PDB file of C-alpha atoms in Angstrom:
ATOM      1  CA  MET A  29      99.262 254.483 107.098  1.00  0.00           C
ATOM      2  CA  GLN A  30      96.987 256.297 104.670  1.00  0.00           C
ATOM      3  CA  ALA A  31      95.627 259.707 105.650  1.00  0.00           C
ATOM      4  CA  PHE A  32      92.344 259.886 107.492  1.00  0.00           C
ATOM      5  CA  LYS A  33      89.256 260.556 105.426  1.00  0.00           C
ATOM      6  CA  PRO A  34      87.664 264.013 105.350  1.00  0.00           C
ATOM      7  CA  TYR A  35      85.114 264.270 108.155  1.00  0.00           C
ATOM      8  CA  ASN A  36      82.031 266.031 106.863  1.00  0.00           C
ATOM      9  CA  TYR A  37      79.548 265.975 109.733  1.00  0.00           C
ATOM     10  CA  THR A  38      78.213 269.171 111.300  1.00  0.00           C
ATOM     11  CA  LEU A  39      77.433 269.428 115.011  1.00  0.00           C
ATOM     12  CA  SER A  40      73.724 269.392 114.163  1.00  0.00           C
ATOM     13  CA  GLU A  41      74.139 266.217 112.146  1.00  0.00           C
ATOM     14  CA  LEU A  42      76.117 264.644 114.966  1.00  0.00           C
ATOM     15  CA  SER A  43      73.303 265.472 117.408  1.00  0.00           C
ATOM     16  CA  ASP A  44      70.846 263.775 115.074  1.00  0.00           C
ATOM     17  CA  ARG A  45      73.111 260.708 114.854  1.00  0.00           C
ATOM     18  CA  VAL A  46      73.346 260.498 118.643  1.00  0.00           C
ATOM     19  CA  GLU A  47      69.545 260.541 118.917  1.00  0.00           C
ATOM     20  CA  GLU A  48      69.201 257.884 116.209  1.00  0.00           C
ATOM     21  CA  ILE A  49      71.754 255.590 117.849  1.00  0.00           C
ATOM     22  CA  LEU A  50      70.179 255.919 121.279  1.00  0.00           C
ATOM     23  CA  ALA A  51      66.741 255.215 119.805  1.00  0.00           C
ATOM     24  CA  ILE A  52      68.100 252.015 118.238  1.00  0.00           C
ATOM     25  CA  GLU A  53      70.086 250.824 121.247  1.00  0.00           C
ATOM     26  CA  SER A  54      67.877 251.888 124.155  1.00  0.00           C
ATOM     27  CA  SER A  55      65.552 248.892 123.843  1.00  0.00           C
ATOM     28  CA  LYS A  56      68.360 246.376 123.322  1.00  0.00           C
ATOM     29  CA  TYR A  57      70.283 246.388 126.596  1.00  0.00           C
ATOM     30  CA  ASP A  58      69.884 244.881 130.061  1.00  0.00           C
ATOM     31  CA  ARG A  59      70.067 247.740 132.557  1.00  0.00           C
ATOM     32  CA  LEU A  60      71.392 245.699 135.483  1.00  0.00           C
ATOM     33  CA  GLU A  61      74.173 244.042 133.503  1.00  0.00           C
ATOM     34  CA  THR A  62      75.037 247.331 131.826  1.00  0.00           C
ATOM     35  CA  LEU A  63      75.367 249.073 135.185  1.00  0.00           C
ATOM     36  CA  LYS A  64      77.634 246.298 136.448  1.00  0.00           C
ATOM     37  CA  THR A  65      79.854 246.772 133.402  1.00  0.00           C
ATOM     38  CA  ILE A  66      79.865 250.535 133.913  1.00  0.00           C
ATOM     39  CA  LEU A  67      80.892 250.227 137.572  1.00  0.00           C
ATOM     40  CA  GLY A  68      83.806 248.021 136.520  1.00  0.00           C
ATOM     41  CA  ILE A  69      85.131 250.520 133.958  1.00  0.00           C
ATOM     42  CA  ILE A  70      85.053 253.662 136.117  1.00  0.00           C
ATOM     43  CA  ASP A  71      88.236 255.590 136.825  1.00  0.00           C
ATOM     44  CA  LEU A  72      87.224 256.834 140.272  1.00  0.00           C
ATOM     45  CA  THR A  73      88.742 260.286 140.401  1.00  0.00           C
ATOM     46  CA  THR A  74      89.689 263.095 142.723  1.00  0.00           C
ATOM     47  CA  LEU A  75      91.527 266.080 141.226  1.00  0.00           C
ATOM     48  CA  SER A  76      90.956 268.919 143.664  1.00  0.00           C
ATOM     49  CA  GLY A  77      93.298 271.451 145.183  1.00  0.00           C
ATOM     50  CA  ASP A  78      92.200 270.342 148.648  1.00  0.00           C
ATOM     51  CA  ASP A  79      92.990 266.640 148.138  1.00  0.00           C
ATOM     52  CA  THR A  80      94.700 265.123 151.168  1.00  0.00           C
ATOM     53  CA  ASP A  81      96.222 261.755 152.018  1.00  0.00           C
ATOM     54  CA  GLN A  82      93.119 260.946 154.064  1.00  0.00           C
ATOM     55  CA  LYS A  83      90.737 261.866 151.241  1.00  0.00           C
ATOM     56  CA  VAL A  84      92.678 259.805 148.708  1.00  0.00           C
ATOM     57  CA  THR A  85      92.928 256.828 151.077  1.00  0.00           C
ATOM     58  CA  GLU A  86      89.176 256.899 151.628  1.00  0.00           C
ATOM     59  CA  LEU A  87      88.607 257.046 147.854  1.00  0.00           C
ATOM     60  CA  CYS A  88      90.748 253.942 147.401  1.00  0.00           C
ATOM     61  CA  LYS A  89      88.768 252.097 150.079  1.00  0.00           C
ATOM     62  CA  THR A  90      85.533 253.129 148.387  1.00  0.00           C
ATOM     63  CA  GLY A  91      86.719 251.839 145.024  1.00  0.00           C
ATOM     64  CA  ILE A  92      87.790 248.521 146.507  1.00  0.00           C
ATOM     65  CA  GLY A  93      84.648 248.207 148.624  1.00  0.00           C
ATOM     66  CA  PHE A  94      82.150 247.982 145.771  1.00  0.00           C
ATOM     67  CA  LYS A  95      83.284 244.469 144.905  1.00  0.00           C
ATOM     68  CA  ASN A  96      80.906 241.630 145.824  1.00  0.00           C
ATOM     69  CA  ASP A  97      81.700 238.334 144.134  1.00  0.00           C
ATOM     70  CA  GLU A  98      78.509 236.633 145.293  1.00  0.00           C
ATOM     71  CA  MET A  99      76.371 239.343 143.683  1.00  0.00           C
ATOM     72  CA  GLY A 100      78.620 239.685 140.642  1.00  0.00           C
ATOM     73  CA  ILE A 101      79.443 243.309 141.452  1.00  0.00           C
ATOM     74  CA  PRO A 102      82.901 244.455 140.328  1.00  0.00           C
ATOM     75  CA  GLN A 103      85.339 246.945 141.778  1.00  0.00           C
ATOM     76  CA  VAL A 104      86.232 250.047 139.793  1.00  0.00           C
ATOM     77  CA  ALA A 105      88.907 249.959 137.083  1.00  0.00           C
ATOM     78  CA  ALA A 106      91.257 252.607 138.483  1.00  0.00           C
ATOM     79  CA  ILE A 107      91.778 255.360 141.014  1.00  0.00           C
ATOM     80  CA  CYS A 108      92.867 258.592 139.279  1.00  0.00           C
ATOM     81  CA  VAL A 109      94.773 261.282 141.188  1.00  0.00           C
ATOM     82  CA  TYR A 110      97.443 263.956 140.907  1.00  0.00           C
ATOM     83  CA  PRO A 111     101.028 262.614 140.681  1.00  0.00           C
ATOM     84  CA  VAL A 112     101.915 263.431 144.279  1.00  0.00           C
ATOM     85  CA  PHE A 113      99.393 260.827 145.473  1.00  0.00           C
ATOM     86  CA  VAL A 114     100.560 258.012 143.179  1.00  0.00           C
ATOM     87  CA  PRO A 115     102.774 256.278 145.793  1.00  0.00           C
ATOM     88  CA  LEU A 116      99.926 256.317 148.324  1.00  0.00           C
ATOM     89  CA  VAL A 117      97.380 254.981 145.846  1.00  0.00           C
ATOM     90  CA  LYS A 118      99.767 252.257 144.664  1.00  0.00           C
ATOM     91  CA  LYS A 119     100.206 251.133 148.263  1.00  0.00           C
ATOM     92  CA  GLU A 120      96.489 251.197 149.066  1.00  0.00           C
ATOM     93  CA  LEU A 121      95.578 249.241 145.918  1.00  0.00           C
ATOM     94  CA  ASN A 122      98.306 246.618 146.246  1.00  0.00           C
ATOM     95  CA  GLY A 123      96.924 243.189 145.356  1.00  0.00           C
ATOM     96  CA  THR A 124      93.471 244.444 144.351  1.00  0.00           C
ATOM     97  CA  GLY A 125      93.900 244.558 140.575  1.00  0.00           C
ATOM     98  CA  ILE A 126      92.698 248.174 140.489  1.00  0.00           C
ATOM     99  CA  ARG A 127      95.006 250.366 138.410  1.00  0.00           C
ATOM    100  CA  THR A 128      96.748 253.495 139.650  1.00  0.00           C
ATOM    101  CA  ALA A 129      96.022 256.345 137.237  1.00  0.00           C
ATOM    102  CA  SER A 130      97.637 259.768 137.322  1.00  0.00           C
ATOM    103  CA  VAL A 131      97.089 262.969 135.424  1.00  0.00           C
ATOM    104  CA  ALA A 132     100.480 264.335 134.423  1.00  0.00           C
ATOM    105  CA  GLY A 133     102.116 266.759 132.034  1.00  0.00           C
ATOM    106  CA  ALA A 134     100.896 270.109 133.416  1.00  0.00           C
ATOM    107  CA  PHE A 135      97.283 269.035 133.859  1.00  0.00           C
ATOM    108  CA  PRO A 136      94.819 270.640 133.181  1.00  0.00           C
ATOM    109  CA  SER A 137      96.260 273.382 130.940  1.00  0.00           C
ATOM    110  CA  GLY A 138      99.305 271.745 129.364  1.00  0.00           C
ATOM    111  CA  GLN A 139     100.941 275.164 129.485  1.00  0.00           C
ATOM    112  CA  SER A 140     104.456 274.239 130.598  1.00  0.00           C
ATOM    113  CA  PRO A 141     107.647 273.516 128.668  1.00  0.00           C
ATOM    114  CA  LEU A 142     107.581 270.019 127.233  1.00  0.00           C
ATOM    115  CA  GLU A 143     110.660 268.897 129.134  1.00  0.00           C
ATOM    116  CA  ILE A 144     108.943 269.779 132.415  1.00  0.00           C
ATOM    117  CA  ARG A 145     105.784 267.988 131.369  1.00  0.00           C
ATOM    118  CA  VAL A 146     107.783 264.902 130.427  1.00  0.00           C
ATOM    119  CA  ALA A 147     109.636 265.017 133.758  1.00  0.00           C
ATOM    120  CA  GLU A 148     106.321 264.930 135.616  1.00  0.00           C
ATOM    121  CA  VAL A 149     105.235 261.896 133.592  1.00  0.00           C
ATOM    122  CA  ASP A 150     108.576 260.218 134.327  1.00  0.00           C
ATOM    123  CA  TRP A 151     108.090 260.828 138.054  1.00  0.00           C
ATOM    124  CA  ALA A 152     104.538 259.433 138.087  1.00  0.00           C
ATOM    125  CA  VAL A 153     105.565 256.304 136.186  1.00  0.00           C
ATOM    126  CA  GLU A 154     108.624 255.726 138.363  1.00  0.00           C
ATOM    127  CA  HIS A 155     106.410 255.891 141.458  1.00  0.00           C
ATOM    128  CA  GLY A 156     103.890 253.360 140.210  1.00  0.00           C
ATOM    129  CA  ALA A 157     101.365 254.894 137.818  1.00  0.00           C
ATOM    130  CA  ASP A 158      99.764 252.268 135.564  1.00  0.00           C
ATOM    131  CA  ASP A 159      97.889 254.862 133.496  1.00  0.00           C
ATOM    132  CA  ILE A 160      98.943 258.392 132.520  1.00  0.00           C
ATOM    133  CA  ASP A 161      96.257 260.922 131.554  1.00  0.00           C
ATOM    134  CA  MET A 162      97.973 263.762 129.656  1.00  0.00           C
ATOM    135  CA  VAL A 163      96.521 266.879 128.064  1.00  0.00           C
ATOM    136  CA  ILE A 164      97.408 268.172 124.626  1.00  0.00           C
ATOM    137  CA  SER A 165      98.415 271.800 124.087  1.00  0.00           C
ATOM    138  CA  ARG A 166      95.097 273.115 122.841  1.00  0.00           C
ATOM    139  CA  GLY A 167      96.541 276.540 122.085  1.00  0.00           C
ATOM    140  CA  LYS A 168      99.073 274.983 119.736  1.00  0.00           C
ATOM    141  CA  LEU A 169      96.364 273.036 117.959  1.00  0.00           C
ATOM    142  CA  LEU A 170      94.191 276.122 117.562  1.00  0.00           C
ATOM    143  CA  GLU A 171      97.207 277.909 116.038  1.00  0.00           C
ATOM    144  CA  GLY A 172      97.608 275.062 113.545  1.00  0.00           C
ATOM    145  CA  GLU A 173     100.901 273.847 115.037  1.00  0.00           C
ATOM    146  CA  TYR A 174      99.985 270.239 114.369  1.00  0.00           C
ATOM    147  CA  ASP A 175     103.547 268.876 114.417  1.00  0.00           C
ATOM    148  CA  ASP A 176     103.891 270.120 117.998  1.00  0.00           C
ATOM    149  CA  ILE A 177     100.853 268.117 119.091  1.00  0.00           C
ATOM    150  CA  PHE A 178     102.128 264.960 117.424  1.00  0.00           C
ATOM    151  CA  ASP A 179     105.589 265.455 118.948  1.00  0.00           C
ATOM    152  CA  GLU A 180     104.320 266.002 122.498  1.00  0.00           C
ATOM    153  CA  VAL A 181     102.109 262.918 122.413  1.00  0.00           C
ATOM    154  CA  GLN A 182     104.910 260.825 120.962  1.00  0.00           C
ATOM    155  CA  GLU A 183     107.458 262.033 123.514  1.00  0.00           C
ATOM    156  CA  ILE A 184     105.169 261.551 126.498  1.00  0.00           C
ATOM    157  CA  LYS A 185     104.209 258.112 125.183  1.00  0.00           C
ATOM    158  CA  GLY A 186     107.903 257.261 125.206  1.00  0.00           C
ATOM    159  CA  SER A 187     108.118 258.232 128.878  1.00  0.00           C
ATOM    160  CA  CYS A 188     105.150 256.053 129.829  1.00  0.00           C
ATOM    161  CA  GLN A 189     107.179 252.834 129.551  1.00  0.00           C
ATOM    162  CA  ASN A 190     104.556 250.144 130.300  1.00  0.00           C
ATOM    163  CA  ALA A 191     101.886 252.573 131.479  1.00  0.00           C
ATOM    164  CA  HIS A 192      98.863 253.209 129.264  1.00  0.00           C
ATOM    165  CA  LEU A 193      98.628 256.720 127.817  1.00  0.00           C
ATOM    166  CA  LYS A 194      95.242 258.427 127.763  1.00  0.00           C
ATOM    167  CA  VAL A 195      95.339 261.623 125.704  1.00  0.00           C
ATOM    168  CA  ILE A 196      92.904 264.305 126.853  1.00  0.00           C
ATOM    169  CA  LEU A 197      91.684 266.478 123.986  1.00  0.00           C
ATOM    170  CA  GLU A 198      89.633 268.970 126.058  1.00  0.00           C
ATOM    171  CA  THR A 199      86.961 269.022 123.367  1.00  0.00           C
ATOM    172  CA  GLY A 200      85.096 271.909 124.978  1.00  0.00           C
ATOM    173  CA  GLU A 201      88.006 274.228 124.164  1.00  0.00           C
ATOM    174  CA  LEU A 202      88.491 272.864 120.652  1.00  0.00           C
ATOM    175  CA  LYS A 203      84.836 273.671 119.897  1.00  0.00           C
ATOM    176  CA  THR A 204      84.594 272.719 116.204  1.00  0.00           C
ATOM    177  CA  VAL A 205      84.164 269.359 114.524  1.00  0.00           C
ATOM    178  CA  GLU A 206      87.317 269.998 112.494  1.00  0.00           C
ATOM    179  CA  ASN A 207      89.474 270.745 115.543  1.00  0.00           C
ATOM    180  CA  ILE A 208      88.240 267.743 117.501  1.00  0.00           C
ATOM    181  CA  ARG A 209      88.775 265.449 114.528  1.00  0.00           C
ATOM    182  CA  LYS A 210      92.314 266.781 113.966  1.00  0.00           C
ATOM    183  CA  ALA A 211      93.161 266.336 117.661  1.00  0.00           C
ATOM    184  CA  CYS A 212      91.970 262.718 117.488  1.00  0.00           C
ATOM    185  CA  GLU A 213      94.093 262.023 114.426  1.00  0.00           C
ATOM    186  CA  LEU A 214      97.250 263.555 115.912  1.00  0.00           C
ATOM    187  CA  ALA A 215      96.816 261.736 119.231  1.00  0.00           C
ATOM    188  CA  LEU A 216      96.360 258.390 117.512  1.00  0.00           C
ATOM    189  CA  MET A 217      99.327 258.907 115.209  1.00  0.00           C
ATOM    190  CA  GLY A 218     101.439 259.976 118.206  1.00  0.00           C
ATOM    191  CA  GLY A 219     100.809 256.726 120.050  1.00  0.00           C
ATOM    192  CA  ALA A 220      97.781 257.223 122.322  1.00  0.00           C
ATOM    193  CA  ASP A 221      96.397 254.091 123.960  1.00  0.00           C
ATOM    194  CA  PHE A 222      93.138 255.909 124.781  1.00  0.00           C
ATOM    195  CA  LEU A 223      91.410 259.069 123.635  1.00  0.00           C
ATOM    196  CA  LYS A 224      89.800 261.027 126.469  1.00  0.00           C
ATOM    197  CA  THR A 225      87.288 263.838 126.106  1.00  0.00           C
ATOM    198  CA  SER A 226      87.981 266.279 128.903  1.00  0.00           C
ATOM    199  CA  THR A 227      89.762 267.331 132.059  1.00  0.00           C
ATOM    200  CA  GLY A 228      86.494 268.037 133.852  1.00  0.00           C
ATOM    201  CA  LYS A 229      87.814 271.516 134.626  1.00  0.00           C
ATOM    202  CA  ILE A 230      85.925 273.485 131.961  1.00  0.00           C
ATOM    203  CA  GLU A 231      82.435 273.637 130.468  1.00  0.00           C
ATOM    204  CA  PRO A 232      81.360 272.010 128.292  1.00  0.00           C
ATOM    205  CA  ALA A 233      83.177 268.844 129.314  1.00  0.00           C
ATOM    206  CA  ALA A 234      82.174 265.523 127.753  1.00  0.00           C
ATOM    207  CA  THR A 235      79.411 265.736 125.148  1.00  0.00           C
ATOM    208  CA  PRO A 236      77.907 262.895 123.096  1.00  0.00           C
ATOM    209  CA  GLU A 237      78.609 264.805 119.875  1.00  0.00           C
ATOM    210  CA  ALA A 238      82.344 265.179 120.551  1.00  0.00           C
ATOM    211  CA  PHE A 239      82.431 261.598 121.765  1.00  0.00           C
ATOM    212  CA  LEU A 240      80.931 260.427 118.476  1.00  0.00           C
ATOM    213  CA  ILE A 241      83.738 262.135 116.530  1.00  0.00           C
ATOM    214  CA  MET A 242      86.244 260.290 118.698  1.00  0.00           C
ATOM    215  CA  LEU A 243      84.493 256.957 118.209  1.00  0.00           C
ATOM    216  CA  ASP A 244      84.368 257.409 114.438  1.00  0.00           C
ATOM    217  CA  THR A 245      88.085 258.223 114.349  1.00  0.00           C
ATOM    218  CA  ILE A 246      89.002 255.212 116.494  1.00  0.00           C
ATOM    219  CA  LYS A 247      86.921 252.982 114.217  1.00  0.00           C
ATOM    220  CA  GLU A 248      88.629 254.347 111.116  1.00  0.00           C
ATOM    221  CA  PHE A 249      92.051 253.885 112.740  1.00  0.00           C
ATOM    222  CA  TYR A 250      91.143 250.282 113.599  1.00  0.00           C
ATOM    223  CA  GLU A 251      90.163 249.612 109.991  1.00  0.00           C
ATOM    224  CA  LYS A 252      93.198 251.350 108.456  1.00  0.00           C
ATOM    225  CA  THR A 253      95.661 249.583 110.748  1.00  0.00           C
ATOM    226  CA  LYS A 254      93.896 246.238 110.261  1.00  0.00           C
ATOM    227  CA  GLY A 255      93.111 245.668 113.896  1.00  0.00           C
ATOM    228  CA  THR A 256      94.780 248.209 116.230  1.00  0.00           C
ATOM    229  CA  LYS A 257      92.299 248.832 119.044  1.00  0.00           C
ATOM    230  CA  ILE A 258      92.438 252.195 120.795  1.00  0.00           C
ATOM    231  CA  GLY A 259      90.491 252.798 123.979  1.00  0.00           C
ATOM    232  CA  ILE A 260      88.163 255.671 124.770  1.00  0.00           C
ATOM    233  CA  LYS A 261      87.307 257.566 127.951  1.00  0.00           C
ATOM    234  CA  PRO A 262      84.557 260.128 128.405  1.00  0.00           C
ATOM    235  CA  ALA A 263      85.098 262.285 131.487  1.00  0.00           C
ATOM    236  CA  GLY A 264      83.704 265.475 132.947  1.00  0.00           C
ATOM    237  CA  GLY A 265      80.136 265.964 134.106  1.00  0.00           C
ATOM    238  CA  ILE A 266      79.142 262.297 133.913  1.00  0.00           C
ATOM    239  CA  SER A 267      77.374 262.005 137.238  1.00  0.00           C
ATOM    240  CA  THR A 268      74.258 259.842 136.764  1.00  0.00           C
ATOM    241  CA  PRO A 269      73.713 256.249 135.609  1.00  0.00           C
ATOM    242  CA  ASP A 270      71.727 257.511 132.622  1.00  0.00           C
ATOM    243  CA  ASP A 271      74.622 259.775 131.587  1.00  0.00           C
ATOM    244  CA  ALA A 272      76.980 256.801 131.667  1.00  0.00           C
ATOM    245  CA  ILE A 273      74.562 254.556 129.782  1.00  0.00           C
ATOM    246  CA  THR A 274      74.419 257.105 126.951  1.00  0.00           C
ATOM    247  CA  TYR A 275      78.179 256.767 126.421  1.00  0.00           C
ATOM    248  CA  TYR A 276      78.029 252.987 126.850  1.00  0.00           C
ATOM    249  CA  LEU A 277      75.403 252.682 124.108  1.00  0.00           C
ATOM    250  CA  LEU A 278      77.365 254.904 121.738  1.00  0.00           C
ATOM    251  CA  VAL A 279      80.458 252.736 122.182  1.00  0.00           C
ATOM    252  CA  LYS A 280      78.395 249.576 121.701  1.00  0.00           C
ATOM    253  CA  ASN A 281      76.861 250.860 118.469  1.00  0.00           C
ATOM    254  CA  ILE A 282      80.000 252.299 116.830  1.00  0.00           C
ATOM    255  CA  LEU A 283      82.820 250.058 118.057  1.00  0.00           C
ATOM    256  CA  GLY A 284      80.950 246.949 119.149  1.00  0.00           C
ATOM    257  CA  GLU A 285      80.707 244.819 122.255  1.00  0.00           C
ATOM    258  CA  GLU A 286      84.395 243.891 122.169  1.00  0.00           C
ATOM    259  CA  TRP A 287      85.136 247.453 123.355  1.00  0.00           C
ATOM    260  CA  LEU A 288      82.844 247.179 126.387  1.00  0.00           C
ATOM    261  CA  ASN A 289      85.517 246.336 128.939  1.00  0.00           C
ATOM    262  CA  LYS A 290      88.024 248.176 131.123  1.00  0.00           C
ATOM    263  CA  ASP A 291      90.900 247.518 128.717  1.00  0.00           C
ATOM    264  CA  LEU A 292      89.264 249.656 126.002  1.00  0.00           C
ATOM    265  CA  PHE A 293      86.573 251.747 127.692  1.00  0.00           C
ATOM    266  CA  ARG A 294      86.777 253.845 130.846  1.00  0.00           C
ATOM    267  CA  ILE A 295      84.542 256.513 132.330  1.00  0.00           C
ATOM    268  CA  GLY A 296      86.186 259.202 134.431  1.00  0.00           C
ATOM    269  CA  ALA A 297      84.008 260.345 137.314  1.00  0.00           C
ATOM    270  CA  SER A 298      84.010 261.318 140.968  1.00  0.00           C
ATOM    271  CA  ARG A 299      80.291 261.054 141.808  1.00  0.00           C
ATOM    272  CA  LEU A 300      79.061 258.359 139.445  1.00  0.00           C
ATOM    273  CA  ALA A 301      80.273 255.136 141.059  1.00  0.00           C
ATOM    274  CA  GLY A 302      78.198 255.366 144.236  1.00  0.00           C
ATOM    275  CA  LYS A 303      75.029 256.102 142.288  1.00  0.00           C
ATOM    276  CA  VAL A 304      75.624 253.181 139.930  1.00  0.00           C
ATOM    277  CA  TYR A 305      76.315 250.865 142.859  1.00  0.00           C
ATOM    278  CA  ASP A 306      73.154 251.969 144.688  1.00  0.00           C
ATOM    279  CA  GLU A 307      71.011 251.306 141.618  1.00  0.00           C
ATOM    280  CA  ILE A 308      72.596 247.880 141.134  1.00  0.00           C
ATOM    281  CA  ILE A 309      71.682 246.973 144.721  1.00  0.00           C
ATOM    282  CA  ASP A 310      68.139 248.304 144.230  1.00  0.00           C
ATOM    283  CA  LEU A 311      67.664 246.275 141.038  1.00  0.00           C
ATOM    284  CA  MET A 312      69.009 243.100 142.653  1.00  0.00           C
ATOM    285  CA  THR A 313      66.854 243.369 145.756  1.00  0.00           C
ATOM    286  CA  VAL A 314      63.493 244.133 144.141  1.00  0.00           C
TER     287      VAL A 314
END
């Protein structure tokens, strides 16, 4: 594949583009139908040190419980947890169609030897993970050790077997347009199935500007490969329906409506789903 094009936007220019896109798209969507789509693409997440079997079980029941076929309300796309809870989540979700997602590979820092990170991915996959959310070694990228980033993504992808690999860039630590763009390129070349913004463990987490860089890179990759579709997942600090709609409209404008489904677009969140569901009910009962 040919090299990616130089990416010449500044953060200020990206902010202006975000505003322009939202101005164009904000009058062209149906809020109720958009919220239903958003609920169905959420990776309902708990990644806390005090997670327990009971807490994770209740989260699974919550994710399943949103579904209402008569009202056209979907269940969430996945439940995302630490690897130790994968067997429990797989059992709780059996027969529901909701995917079991696991962070793995020394989340959230990535600061462990690669063989240990790969072993954790192997364990999560062997115990039922359908999706693996890995983190890149941001320190290596900031040092310019680009081959290391490519190699770690490629090796972890190989351990995923049939599981989808979401590659977390942690854009808030990469800071610059150039670093975020380079991380996108390396993740895509290494075999990522999704690009993901953030771990949710640092500030800033997801931002529309960083997300736009990721969308542009996915679009270019799609064009260069003549049709390879890579998914995208904003995560971290997305807690209101309006937050989620911002990311939905950016995807719609840059990648098109064919990306607006759980196979190519996820939103990682712990507090968002209930708020989206409540607004759906309010809109349908007015």
